[in-house]
CSV table of C-alpha atoms in Angstrom, one decimal:
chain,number,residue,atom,x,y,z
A,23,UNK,CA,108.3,113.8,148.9
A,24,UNK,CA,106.1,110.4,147.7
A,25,UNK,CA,103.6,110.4,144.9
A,26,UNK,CA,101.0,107.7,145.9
A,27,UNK,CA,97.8,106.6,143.9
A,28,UNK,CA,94.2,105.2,144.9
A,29,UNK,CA,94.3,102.4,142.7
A,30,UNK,CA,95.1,99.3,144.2
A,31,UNK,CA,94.5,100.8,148.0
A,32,UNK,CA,91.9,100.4,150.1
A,33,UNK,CA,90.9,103.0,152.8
A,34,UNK,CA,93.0,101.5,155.5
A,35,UNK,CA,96.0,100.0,153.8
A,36,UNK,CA,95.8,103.3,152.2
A,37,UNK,CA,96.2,105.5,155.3
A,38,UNK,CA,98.9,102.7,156.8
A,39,UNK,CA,101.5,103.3,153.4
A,40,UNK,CA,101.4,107.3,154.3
A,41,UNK,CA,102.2,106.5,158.5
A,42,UNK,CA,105.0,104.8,157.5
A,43,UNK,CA,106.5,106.9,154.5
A,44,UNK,CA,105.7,109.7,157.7
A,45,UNK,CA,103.4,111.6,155.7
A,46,UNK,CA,102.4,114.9,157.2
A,47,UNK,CA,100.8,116.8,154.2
A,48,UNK,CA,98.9,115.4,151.4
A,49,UNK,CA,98.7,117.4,148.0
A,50,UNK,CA,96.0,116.3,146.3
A,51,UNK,CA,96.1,117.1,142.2
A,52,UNK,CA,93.1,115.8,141.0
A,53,UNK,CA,90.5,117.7,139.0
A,54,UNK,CA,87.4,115.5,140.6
A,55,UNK,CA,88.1,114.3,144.1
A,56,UNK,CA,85.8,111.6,143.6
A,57,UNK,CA,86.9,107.9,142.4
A,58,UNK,CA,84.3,105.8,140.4
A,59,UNK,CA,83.1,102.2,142.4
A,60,UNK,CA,82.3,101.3,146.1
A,61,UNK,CA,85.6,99.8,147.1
A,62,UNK,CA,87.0,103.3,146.6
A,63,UNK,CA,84.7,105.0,148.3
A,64,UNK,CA,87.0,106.0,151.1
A,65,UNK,CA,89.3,108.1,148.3
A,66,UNK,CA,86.2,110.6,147.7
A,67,UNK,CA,87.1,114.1,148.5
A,68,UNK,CA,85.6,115.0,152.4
A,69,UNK,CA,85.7,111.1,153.6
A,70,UNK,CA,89.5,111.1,152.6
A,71,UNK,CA,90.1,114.6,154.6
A,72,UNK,CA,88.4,113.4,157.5
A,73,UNK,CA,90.5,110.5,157.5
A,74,UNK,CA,93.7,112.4,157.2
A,75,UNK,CA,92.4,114.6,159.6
A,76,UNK,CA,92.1,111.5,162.1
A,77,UNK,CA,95.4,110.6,161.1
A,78,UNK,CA,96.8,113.8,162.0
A,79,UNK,CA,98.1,114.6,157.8
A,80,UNK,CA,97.4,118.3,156.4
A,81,UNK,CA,95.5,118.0,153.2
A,82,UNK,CA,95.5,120.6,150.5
A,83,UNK,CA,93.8,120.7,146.6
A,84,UNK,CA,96.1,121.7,144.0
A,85,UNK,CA,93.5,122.2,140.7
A,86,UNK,CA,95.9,124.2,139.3
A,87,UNK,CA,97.9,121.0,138.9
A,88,UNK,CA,94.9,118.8,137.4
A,89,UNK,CA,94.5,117.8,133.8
A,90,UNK,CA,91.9,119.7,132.4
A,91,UNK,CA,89.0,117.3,131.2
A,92,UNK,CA,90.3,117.8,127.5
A,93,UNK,CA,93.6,116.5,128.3
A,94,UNK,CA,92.3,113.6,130.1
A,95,UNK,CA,89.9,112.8,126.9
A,96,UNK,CA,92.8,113.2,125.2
A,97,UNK,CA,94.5,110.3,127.3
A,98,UNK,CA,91.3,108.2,127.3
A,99,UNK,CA,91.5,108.5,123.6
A,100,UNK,CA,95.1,106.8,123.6
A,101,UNK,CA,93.7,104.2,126.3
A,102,UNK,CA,90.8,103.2,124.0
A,103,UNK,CA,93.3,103.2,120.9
A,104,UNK,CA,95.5,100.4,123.0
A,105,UNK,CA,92.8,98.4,124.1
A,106,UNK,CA,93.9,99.6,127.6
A,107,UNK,CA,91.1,100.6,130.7
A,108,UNK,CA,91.7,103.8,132.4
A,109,UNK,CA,92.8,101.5,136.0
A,110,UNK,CA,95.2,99.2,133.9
A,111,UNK,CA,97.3,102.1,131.9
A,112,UNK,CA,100.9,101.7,132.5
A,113,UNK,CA,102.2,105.1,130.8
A,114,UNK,CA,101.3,108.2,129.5
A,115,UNK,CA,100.1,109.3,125.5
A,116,UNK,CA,103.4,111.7,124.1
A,117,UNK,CA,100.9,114.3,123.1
A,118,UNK,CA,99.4,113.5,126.5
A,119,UNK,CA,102.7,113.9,127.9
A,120,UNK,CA,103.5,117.5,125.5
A,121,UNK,CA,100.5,118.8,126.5
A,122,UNK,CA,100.2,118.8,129.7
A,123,UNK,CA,104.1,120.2,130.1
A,124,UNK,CA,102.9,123.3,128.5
A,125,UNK,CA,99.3,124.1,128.9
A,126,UNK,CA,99.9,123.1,132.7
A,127,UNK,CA,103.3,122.7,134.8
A,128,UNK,CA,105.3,125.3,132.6
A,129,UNK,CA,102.4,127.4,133.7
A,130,UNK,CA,102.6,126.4,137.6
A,131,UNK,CA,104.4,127.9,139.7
A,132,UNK,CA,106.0,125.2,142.3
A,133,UNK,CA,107.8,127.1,144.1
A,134,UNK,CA,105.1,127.8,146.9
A,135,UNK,CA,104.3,124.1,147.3
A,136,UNK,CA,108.1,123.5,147.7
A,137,UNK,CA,108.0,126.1,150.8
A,138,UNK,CA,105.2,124.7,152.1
A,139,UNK,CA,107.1,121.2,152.3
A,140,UNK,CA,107.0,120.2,156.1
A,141,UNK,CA,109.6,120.9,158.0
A,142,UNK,CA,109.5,117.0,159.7
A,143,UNK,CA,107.9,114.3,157.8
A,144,UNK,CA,107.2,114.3,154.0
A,145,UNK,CA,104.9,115.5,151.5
A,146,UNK,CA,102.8,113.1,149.0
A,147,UNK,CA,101.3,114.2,145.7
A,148,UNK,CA,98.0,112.2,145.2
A,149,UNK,CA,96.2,111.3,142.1
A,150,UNK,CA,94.3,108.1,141.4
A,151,UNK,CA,96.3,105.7,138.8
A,152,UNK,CA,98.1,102.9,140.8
A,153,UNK,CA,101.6,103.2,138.2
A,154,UNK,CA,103.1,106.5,138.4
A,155,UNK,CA,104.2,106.6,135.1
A,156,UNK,CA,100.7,106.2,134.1
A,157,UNK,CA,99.6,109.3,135.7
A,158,UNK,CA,100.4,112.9,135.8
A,159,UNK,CA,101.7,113.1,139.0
A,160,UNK,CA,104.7,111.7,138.0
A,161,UNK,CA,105.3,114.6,135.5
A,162,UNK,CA,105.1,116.9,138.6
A,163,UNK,CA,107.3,114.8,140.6
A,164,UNK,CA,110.2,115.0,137.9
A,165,UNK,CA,109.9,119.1,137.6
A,166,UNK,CA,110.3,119.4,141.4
A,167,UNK,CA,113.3,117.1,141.3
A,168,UNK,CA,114.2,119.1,138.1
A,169,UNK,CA,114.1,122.7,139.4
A,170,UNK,CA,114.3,122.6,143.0
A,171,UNK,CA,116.0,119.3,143.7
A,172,UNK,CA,113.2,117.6,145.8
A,173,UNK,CA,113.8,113.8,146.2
A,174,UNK,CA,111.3,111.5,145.3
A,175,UNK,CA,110.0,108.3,146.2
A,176,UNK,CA,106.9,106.6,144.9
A,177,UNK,CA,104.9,104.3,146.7
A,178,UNK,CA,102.9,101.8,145.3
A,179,UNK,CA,100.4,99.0,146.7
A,180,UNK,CA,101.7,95.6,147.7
């Protein structure tokens, strides 16, 4: 499995970074599917599926997995505290962190997403921030290595 961000992607390089980690599914864990500003434009919910679709890569919407908006207020909060915008974060608030552990992944229940792996190719977990380790998705990553040993790579943009 790869994690992989919007930030610091456009549509096409984007799309090119899953073809050649052989991407087949996408799990997308964002709350809103949309991504503020023209130039990522191509990362809004139903143009991004049709793209995957084009590209032959199964897409599927794992809310369950999202941040609730008070946690990400929460992490603004910390942002704002640091003098740090939401695009240039490079980790996660503790409480941030704490929180999201137990009001949402000790809640989740992985173990469906891990059988739905493919069987050829890989399976990315999608959320916007280009650093993993400044975005949830990472925390998501680490319980699937965690609990049902899934390897993970992440890719970032050039």
């Amino acid at each position: 499995m790869v994690t992989i961000g919007v930030y610091g992607f456009d549509g096409e390089s984007f799309l090119q970074r899953l073809e050649h980690a052989d991407v087949r599914l996408l799990l997308d864990v964002r709350q809103r599917r949309g991504v503020r500003g023209p130039e990522y434009a191509w990362a809004n919910s139903l143009r991004l599926q049709a793209a995957l679709a084009q590209a032959r890569i199964a897409y599927e919407h794992h809310p369950e997995l999202a941040p609730t908006t008070e946690l990400r207020q929460l992490q603004y909060a910390e942002d704002d505290r640091q003098g740090v915008g939401k695009r240039s974060r490079r980790e996660l608030a503790a409480e941030y962190i704490r929180r999201y552990t137990t009001e949402i992944l000790d809640r989740a229940d992985l173990a469906p997403i891990v059988s739905a792996l493919p069987s050829s190719g890989t399976a990315a977990l999608l959320c916007v921030e280009r650093d993993p380790e400044a975005c949830h998705r990472s925390l998501i990553a680490q319980r699937l290595t965690e609990q049902h040993h899934v390897m993970i790579e992440h890719l970032c943009p050039s």
